[in-house]
Amino acid sequence: MSGVEIFRHIRRRAALALGAAALVLAGTGAAGAFPTKPVTIIVPFAAGGPSDTIARLFAASMGQTLGGQVIVENVAGAGSTIGIGRVAKAAPDGHTLLVSHISHATTASLYKTLTYDPVGDFAPVGMMTDGAFVLVSRKDFPAGSVAELFQKIKAGGEKISYAHAGVGSGSHLCGLMIQNALGARMNEIPYRGTGPALSDIVSGKVDLLCDQITSALPQIQGGSVKAHAVTSKAPVAALKLPTVAESGIKDFEITIWHGLYAPKGTPADVIAKLNGALKAALKDPTILKRLDTLSTIAATEKQANPDFLRQRLVAEIANWKGIIEKAGIKAE
Ligand code: MLT
């Protein structure tokens, strides 16, 4: 090989090596510098509800770990599909995230024209919490036992008003399942989240609501609403209440899990950095104490993995598809 050919060979090898180094730097650059601006967590329900409460709790802790501001923005409407759709179209750079729960799964069957693919358009970061609903009423609602409440629902029908956070929301599905089991139809009042719905229960403007214990517990403990039953199979320590399942609706169970997602295409090392901050939050004593006070279960280390959330979402979409079809609930 002549001197010139050797020089050209070395120059080619050097260019390849530089190119590879640039790729590596670009890759680590995505996570290395991340976040380069405030991270926004979209909550697809109104402020003041359980999803909002959980998002704000985690945002504060994750901001400390990431060394940058993490803010929460409420993008409510259409049972959470407006907010979910916003994140599906956001830049996949890790600066826009979504806190979503079972409505991410139920709306996949309840809406004919979603603007996004509930699974394919998202990069799961990890599960955050799990919890149950509690059936609450305005405090002067004329029902003592749960059996009496169910009798009133059956007899009252449309005269009884039932609040929820939009078609496909957890509060909507919870109420629908109770109405279907009782063969009753109440007058449904949709809200942009159970934060405002709970306020109307407190003021007596609406009769009943299935709210996440995360949000309703302080009002129950303060005596401003009446609590009747919890929707988990197991009792909830902070609430001396029967379960719906042992109160006449056999095998009834609905619990609600919140997960953190980024848009698909978010670099893997950015997802890893976000996952690290999520897991740090799940070990943060302040977070754990607050969740415990709200009878909300922190995700385990395993549940906080992206693959666990991806598998849970796929399973829940199938699970709710079956429940919705069996119940004859029509898509919007
Ligand atoms: C629901 O599913 O009912 C929502 O979580 C309510 C909310 O978070 O405001």
Short mmCIF file of C-alpha atoms and ligand atoms in Angstrom, two decimals:
data_model
loop_
_atom_site.label_atom_id
_atom_site.label_comp_id
_atom_site.label_asym_id
_atom_site.label_seq_id
_atom_site.Cartn_x
_atom_site.Cartn_y
_atom_site.Cartn_z
CA MET A 1 0.00 0.00 0.00
CA SER A 2 1.53 3.37 -1.03
CA GLY A 3 2.07 6.17 1.47
CA VAL A 4 -0.96 8.06 0.05
CA GLU A 5 -3.17 4.92 0.33
CA ILE A 6 -2.05 4.41 3.95
CA PHE A 7 -2.84 8.08 4.74
CA ARG A 8 -6.32 7.79 3.12
CA HIS A 9 -6.96 4.51 5.09
CA ILE A 10 -5.98 6.13 8.40
CA ARG A 11 -8.11 9.23 7.58
CA ARG A 12 -11.12 6.98 6.79
CA ARG A 13 -10.70 5.04 10.08
CA ALA A 14 -10.33 8.29 12.01
CA ALA A 15 -13.51 9.69 10.43
CA LEU A 16 -15.42 6.51 11.33
CA ALA A 17 -14.13 6.69 14.91
CA LEU A 18 -15.09 10.35 15.22
CA GLY A 19 -18.52 9.61 13.79
CA ALA A 20 -19.06 6.84 16.31
CA ALA A 21 -17.91 9.07 19.16
CA ALA A 22 -20.30 11.80 18.00
CA LEU A 23 -23.15 9.27 17.99
CA VAL A 24 -22.30 8.14 21.50
CA LEU A 25 -22.03 11.73 22.72
CA ALA A 26 -25.31 12.58 20.97
CA GLY A 27 -26.91 9.61 22.72
CA THR A 28 -25.59 10.43 26.14
CA GLY A 29 -26.03 14.10 25.30
CA ALA A 30 -29.80 13.49 25.22
CA ALA A 31 -29.75 12.22 28.81
CA GLY A 32 -26.54 13.89 29.91
CA ALA A 33 -27.97 17.41 29.53
CA PHE A 34 -31.60 16.40 30.25
CA PRO A 35 -33.62 18.27 31.40
CA THR A 36 -32.68 21.38 29.42
CA LYS A 37 -35.96 23.18 30.30
CA PRO A 38 -38.88 22.65 32.74
CA VAL A 39 -40.51 19.21 32.47
CA THR A 40 -44.31 19.38 32.16
CA ILE A 41 -46.48 16.58 33.50
CA ILE A 42 -49.89 16.67 31.82
CA VAL A 43 -52.79 15.60 34.05
CA PRO A 44 -55.82 14.80 31.86
CA PHE A 45 -58.30 15.84 34.56
CA ALA A 46 -59.11 19.10 36.36
CA ALA A 47 -56.97 20.41 39.21
CA GLY A 48 -57.83 19.29 42.73
CA GLY A 49 -58.68 15.67 41.93
CA PRO A 50 -56.73 12.49 42.71
CA SER A 51 -54.72 12.38 39.47
CA ASP A 52 -53.71 15.99 40.04
CA THR A 53 -52.80 15.30 43.67
CA ILE A 54 -50.59 12.36 42.75
CA ALA A 55 -48.93 14.20 39.85
CA ARG A 56 -48.04 17.20 41.99
CA LEU A 57 -46.68 14.98 44.74
CA PHE A 58 -44.33 13.17 42.35
CA ALA A 59 -43.44 16.33 40.38
CA ALA A 60 -41.90 17.97 43.43
CA SER A 61 -39.72 14.97 44.23
CA MET A 62 -38.74 14.22 40.62
CA GLY A 63 -37.72 17.84 40.11
CA GLN A 64 -35.23 17.56 42.94
CA THR A 65 -33.75 14.35 41.53
CA LEU A 66 -33.57 15.68 37.96
CA GLY A 67 -32.16 19.01 39.09
CA GLY A 68 -34.78 20.96 37.17
CA GLN A 69 -38.32 22.29 37.44
CA VAL A 70 -41.16 19.76 36.99
CA ILE A 71 -44.53 21.45 36.59
CA VAL A 72 -48.07 20.07 36.30
CA GLU A 73 -50.52 21.21 33.64
CA ASN A 74 -54.19 20.16 33.69
CA VAL A 75 -55.55 19.36 30.23
CA ALA A 76 -59.02 17.99 31.01
CA GLY A 77 -61.95 16.84 28.89
CA ALA A 78 -63.54 13.84 27.18
CA GLY A 79 -62.79 11.42 30.00
CA SER A 80 -59.01 12.17 29.84
CA THR A 81 -58.63 11.63 26.06
CA ILE A 82 -57.87 15.33 25.40
CA GLY A 83 -54.88 15.35 27.73
CA ILE A 84 -53.68 11.92 26.63
CA GLY A 85 -53.86 13.08 23.00
CA ARG A 86 -51.83 16.19 23.82
CA VAL A 87 -48.93 14.10 25.12
CA ALA A 88 -49.13 11.63 22.22
CA LYS A 89 -48.24 14.52 19.91
CA ALA A 90 -45.67 16.22 22.12
CA ALA A 91 -41.99 16.39 21.22
CA PRO A 92 -40.37 13.08 22.29
CA ASP A 93 -37.60 14.74 24.30
CA GLY A 94 -38.71 13.86 27.82
CA HIS A 95 -39.91 17.36 28.68
CA THR A 96 -43.62 16.45 28.30
CA LEU A 97 -44.99 13.56 30.33
CA LEU A 98 -48.42 12.14 31.14
CA VAL A 99 -49.95 10.83 34.34
CA SER A 100 -52.67 8.45 33.24
CA HIS A 101 -54.64 5.63 34.80
CA ILE A 102 -57.31 3.08 33.97
CA SER A 103 -59.06 5.63 31.74
CA HIS A 104 -56.10 5.19 29.35
CA ALA A 105 -57.33 1.60 29.04
CA THR A 106 -61.11 2.07 29.18
CA THR A 107 -61.24 4.89 26.63
CA ALA A 108 -59.51 2.60 24.13
CA SER A 109 -62.87 0.76 23.98
CA LEU A 110 -65.23 3.65 24.73
CA TYR A 111 -64.19 6.16 22.07
CA LYS A 112 -64.54 5.36 18.37
CA THR A 113 -62.23 8.11 17.16
CA LEU A 114 -59.22 8.50 19.41
CA THR A 115 -56.52 10.81 18.03
CA TYR A 116 -53.80 8.48 19.28
CA ASP A 117 -52.80 4.85 19.70
CA PRO A 118 -53.15 4.19 23.47
CA VAL A 119 -50.18 1.82 23.45
CA GLY A 120 -48.10 2.59 20.35
CA ASP A 121 -47.92 6.37 20.85
CA PHE A 122 -46.44 6.19 24.33
CA ALA A 123 -43.18 5.24 26.01
CA PRO A 124 -44.04 4.00 29.52
CA VAL A 125 -41.82 5.30 32.32
CA GLY A 126 -43.33 3.31 35.18
CA MET A 127 -46.26 2.83 37.55
CA MET A 128 -46.72 5.35 40.35
CA THR A 129 -49.58 4.29 42.61
CA ASP A 130 -52.49 1.93 43.10
CA GLY A 131 -55.61 2.51 45.11
CA ALA A 132 -59.35 2.10 45.49
CA PHE A 133 -62.47 4.18 45.09
CA VAL A 134 -64.87 5.07 47.86
CA LEU A 135 -68.57 5.58 47.21
CA VAL A 136 -69.52 8.91 48.81
CA SER A 137 -72.72 10.92 48.99
CA ARG A 138 -73.74 14.35 50.11
CA LYS A 139 -73.78 14.18 53.91
CA ASP A 140 -77.58 14.46 54.24
CA PHE A 141 -78.30 11.74 51.67
CA PRO A 142 -81.05 9.61 53.29
CA ALA A 143 -79.26 6.25 53.42
CA GLY A 144 -77.66 4.60 56.45
CA SER A 145 -76.40 1.17 55.42
CA VAL A 146 -75.02 0.32 51.98
CA ALA A 147 -78.00 -2.01 51.47
CA GLU A 148 -80.30 0.98 52.06
CA LEU A 149 -78.22 3.09 49.66
CA PHE A 150 -78.55 0.44 46.96
CA GLN A 151 -82.29 0.28 47.58
CA LYS A 152 -82.52 4.08 47.14
CA ILE A 153 -80.53 3.85 43.90
CA LYS A 154 -82.82 1.13 42.55
CA ALA A 155 -85.99 2.96 43.57
CA GLY A 156 -84.79 6.47 42.79
CA GLY A 157 -83.41 5.96 39.31
CA GLU A 158 -82.97 9.25 37.42
CA LYS A 159 -84.06 11.21 40.50
CA ILE A 160 -80.68 10.43 41.97
CA SER A 161 -77.73 12.35 40.51
CA TYR A 162 -74.37 10.71 40.04
CA ALA A 163 -71.16 12.70 39.38
CA HIS A 164 -68.16 11.44 37.36
CA ALA A 165 -65.11 12.79 35.50
CA GLY A 166 -66.28 12.07 31.96
CA VAL A 167 -67.02 8.96 29.88
CA GLY A 168 -64.22 6.47 30.46
CA SER A 169 -62.93 8.01 33.67
CA GLY A 170 -62.49 5.76 36.66
CA SER A 171 -65.36 7.45 38.50
CA HIS A 172 -67.57 6.94 35.44
CA LEU A 173 -66.75 3.22 35.13
CA CYS A 174 -67.14 2.68 38.87
CA GLY A 175 -70.63 4.21 38.81
CA LEU A 176 -71.58 2.39 35.65
CA MET A 177 -70.61 -0.96 37.14
CA ILE A 178 -72.69 -0.25 40.27
CA GLN A 179 -75.71 0.84 38.19
CA ASN A 180 -75.41 -2.22 35.94
CA ALA A 181 -75.18 -4.54 38.93
CA LEU A 182 -78.26 -2.95 40.52
CA GLY A 183 -80.19 -2.72 37.25
CA ALA A 184 -80.59 1.01 37.87
CA ARG A 185 -79.93 4.19 35.88
CA MET A 186 -79.14 7.38 37.72
CA ASN A 187 -78.89 10.91 36.33
CA GLU A 188 -75.19 11.18 35.41
CA ILE A 189 -73.51 14.57 35.82
CA PRO A 190 -70.10 14.77 34.05
CA TYR A 191 -67.31 17.00 35.39
CA ARG A 192 -63.78 17.75 34.15
CA GLY A 193 -62.40 15.87 37.14
CA THR A 194 -63.52 14.55 40.51
CA GLY A 195 -61.98 17.58 42.21
CA PRO A 196 -64.90 19.80 41.14
CA ALA A 197 -67.32 16.86 41.46
CA LEU A 198 -66.38 16.32 45.11
CA SER A 199 -66.93 20.04 45.80
CA ASP A 200 -70.50 19.64 44.54
CA ILE A 201 -71.00 16.61 46.79
CA VAL A 202 -69.81 18.72 49.73
CA SER A 203 -72.18 21.55 48.78
CA GLY A 204 -75.03 19.07 48.26
CA LYS A 205 -75.52 19.95 44.58
CA VAL A 206 -75.08 16.30 43.51
CA ASP A 207 -75.96 13.09 45.34
CA LEU A 208 -73.33 10.42 44.72
CA LEU A 209 -69.73 10.00 43.50
CA CYS A 210 -67.21 7.19 43.23
CA ASP A 211 -64.00 9.06 44.05
CA GLN A 212 -60.48 7.82 44.57
CA ILE A 213 -59.75 7.54 48.28
CA THR A 214 -56.63 9.65 47.59
CA SER A 215 -58.87 12.64 47.08
CA ALA A 216 -61.98 11.91 49.15
CA LEU A 217 -60.34 10.80 52.40
CA PRO A 218 -59.76 14.29 53.88
CA GLN A 219 -63.41 15.25 53.18
CA ILE A 220 -64.63 11.99 54.72
CA GLN A 221 -62.47 12.49 57.80
CA GLY A 222 -63.68 16.07 58.02
CA GLY A 223 -67.32 14.93 57.94
CA SER A 224 -68.25 17.03 54.90
CA VAL A 225 -69.35 14.00 52.87
CA LYS A 226 -70.84 10.63 53.82
CA ALA A 227 -68.79 7.53 52.93
CA HIS A 228 -70.59 4.26 52.22
CA ALA A 229 -68.26 1.57 50.82
CA VAL A 230 -64.86 0.97 49.23
CA THR A 231 -64.44 -0.67 45.83
CA SER A 232 -61.41 -2.85 46.59
CA LYS A 233 -61.97 -6.47 47.66
CA ALA A 234 -59.84 -5.80 50.75
CA PRO A 235 -60.97 -3.31 53.40
CA VAL A 236 -59.10 0.01 53.64
CA ALA A 237 -57.52 0.49 57.08
CA ALA A 238 -58.19 4.24 57.29
CA LEU A 239 -61.89 3.76 56.53
CA LYS A 240 -64.09 1.59 58.71
CA LEU A 241 -66.31 0.79 55.73
CA PRO A 242 -67.60 -2.38 54.10
CA THR A 243 -66.53 -3.25 50.59
CA VAL A 244 -69.08 -3.02 47.76
CA ALA A 245 -68.45 -6.73 47.14
CA GLU A 246 -69.63 -7.71 50.65
CA SER A 247 -72.55 -5.25 50.50
CA GLY A 248 -74.65 -7.00 47.92
CA ILE A 249 -72.75 -6.76 44.61
CA LYS A 250 -70.89 -10.05 44.56
CA ASP A 251 -67.27 -9.99 43.28
CA PHE A 252 -67.42 -6.24 42.67
CA GLU A 253 -63.93 -4.78 42.45
CA ILE A 254 -62.44 -1.74 40.74
CA THR A 255 -59.09 -0.27 41.71
CA ILE A 256 -57.15 2.49 40.04
CA TRP A 257 -53.47 2.57 39.11
CA HIS A 258 -51.62 5.66 37.92
CA GLY A 259 -48.71 5.42 35.46
CA LEU A 260 -46.20 7.88 34.07
CA TYR A 261 -45.69 7.99 30.28
CA ALA A 262 -43.63 9.90 27.73
CA PRO A 263 -44.39 10.16 24.00
CA LYS A 264 -43.09 7.31 21.82
CA GLY A 265 -39.63 8.00 20.43
CA THR A 266 -38.34 9.56 23.64
CA PRO A 267 -34.66 8.45 23.79
CA ALA A 268 -34.13 5.35 25.92
CA ASP A 269 -31.52 7.04 28.08
CA VAL A 270 -33.94 9.90 28.81
CA ILE A 271 -36.60 7.33 29.78
CA ALA A 272 -34.00 5.70 32.04
CA LYS A 273 -33.24 9.06 33.68
CA LEU A 274 -36.97 9.74 34.20
CA ASN A 275 -37.42 6.23 35.55
CA GLY A 276 -34.58 6.84 38.00
CA ALA A 277 -36.33 9.97 39.25
CA LEU A 278 -39.65 8.09 39.53
CA LYS A 279 -38.01 5.32 41.54
CA ALA A 280 -36.28 7.88 43.77
CA ALA A 281 -39.70 9.45 44.43
CA LEU A 282 -41.05 6.02 45.37
CA LYS A 283 -38.29 5.80 47.99
CA ASP A 284 -38.80 9.40 49.18
CA PRO A 285 -40.03 9.26 52.82
CA THR A 286 -42.13 12.43 52.30
CA ILE A 287 -43.92 10.87 49.34
CA LEU A 288 -44.41 7.51 51.07
CA LYS A 289 -45.82 9.17 54.19
CA ARG A 290 -48.20 11.35 52.17
CA LEU A 291 -49.41 8.40 50.08
CA ASP A 292 -49.92 6.35 53.24
CA THR A 293 -51.89 9.20 54.83
CA LEU A 294 -54.11 9.19 51.72
CA SER A 295 -54.52 5.37 51.78
CA THR A 296 -52.81 5.23 48.40
CA ILE A 297 -50.39 2.40 47.61
CA ALA A 298 -46.95 3.29 46.23
CA ALA A 299 -45.85 1.20 43.24
CA THR A 300 -43.22 -1.43 44.01
CA GLU A 301 -39.74 -1.35 42.44
CA LYS A 302 -40.90 -3.97 39.91
CA GLN A 303 -44.13 -2.13 39.08
CA ALA A 304 -42.13 1.07 38.56
CA ASN A 305 -40.37 -0.50 35.56
CA PRO A 306 -41.39 0.58 32.02
CA ASP A 307 -42.04 -2.99 30.88
CA PHE A 308 -44.34 -3.67 33.82
CA LEU A 309 -46.46 -0.61 32.98
CA ARG A 310 -46.52 -1.52 29.27
CA GLN A 311 -47.73 -5.04 30.07
CA ARG A 312 -50.27 -3.73 32.64
CA LEU A 313 -51.71 -1.27 30.13
CA VAL A 314 -52.07 -3.93 27.40
CA ALA A 315 -53.72 -6.32 29.88
CA GLU A 316 -56.08 -3.64 31.21
CA ILE A 317 -57.15 -2.58 27.70
CA ALA A 318 -58.17 -6.21 27.06
CA ASN A 319 -59.73 -6.53 30.53
CA TRP A 320 -61.88 -3.40 30.19
CA LYS A 321 -62.81 -4.27 26.59
CA GLY A 322 -64.40 -7.43 27.94
CA ILE A 323 -66.17 -5.64 30.84
CA ILE A 324 -67.46 -2.88 28.54
CA GLU A 325 -68.73 -5.34 25.90
CA LYS A 326 -70.33 -7.57 28.56
CA ALA A 327 -72.04 -4.52 30.08
CA GLY A 328 -73.24 -3.45 26.66
CA ILE A 329 -71.70 0.02 27.12
CA LYS A 330 -71.61 1.78 23.77
CA ALA A 331 -68.58 3.68 22.53
CA GLU A 332 -68.93 7.47 22.24
C1 MLT B 1 -61.30 9.68 37.45
O1 MLT B 1 -60.92 8.71 36.81
O2 MLT B 1 -62.42 9.80 37.92
C2 MLT B 1 -60.29 10.75 37.62
O3 MLT B 1 -59.13 10.20 38.16
C3 MLT B 1 -60.75 11.87 38.41
C4 MLT B 1 -59.66 12.88 38.63
O4 MLT B 1 -58.49 12.49 38.75
O5 MLT B 1 -60.04 14.05 38.68
#
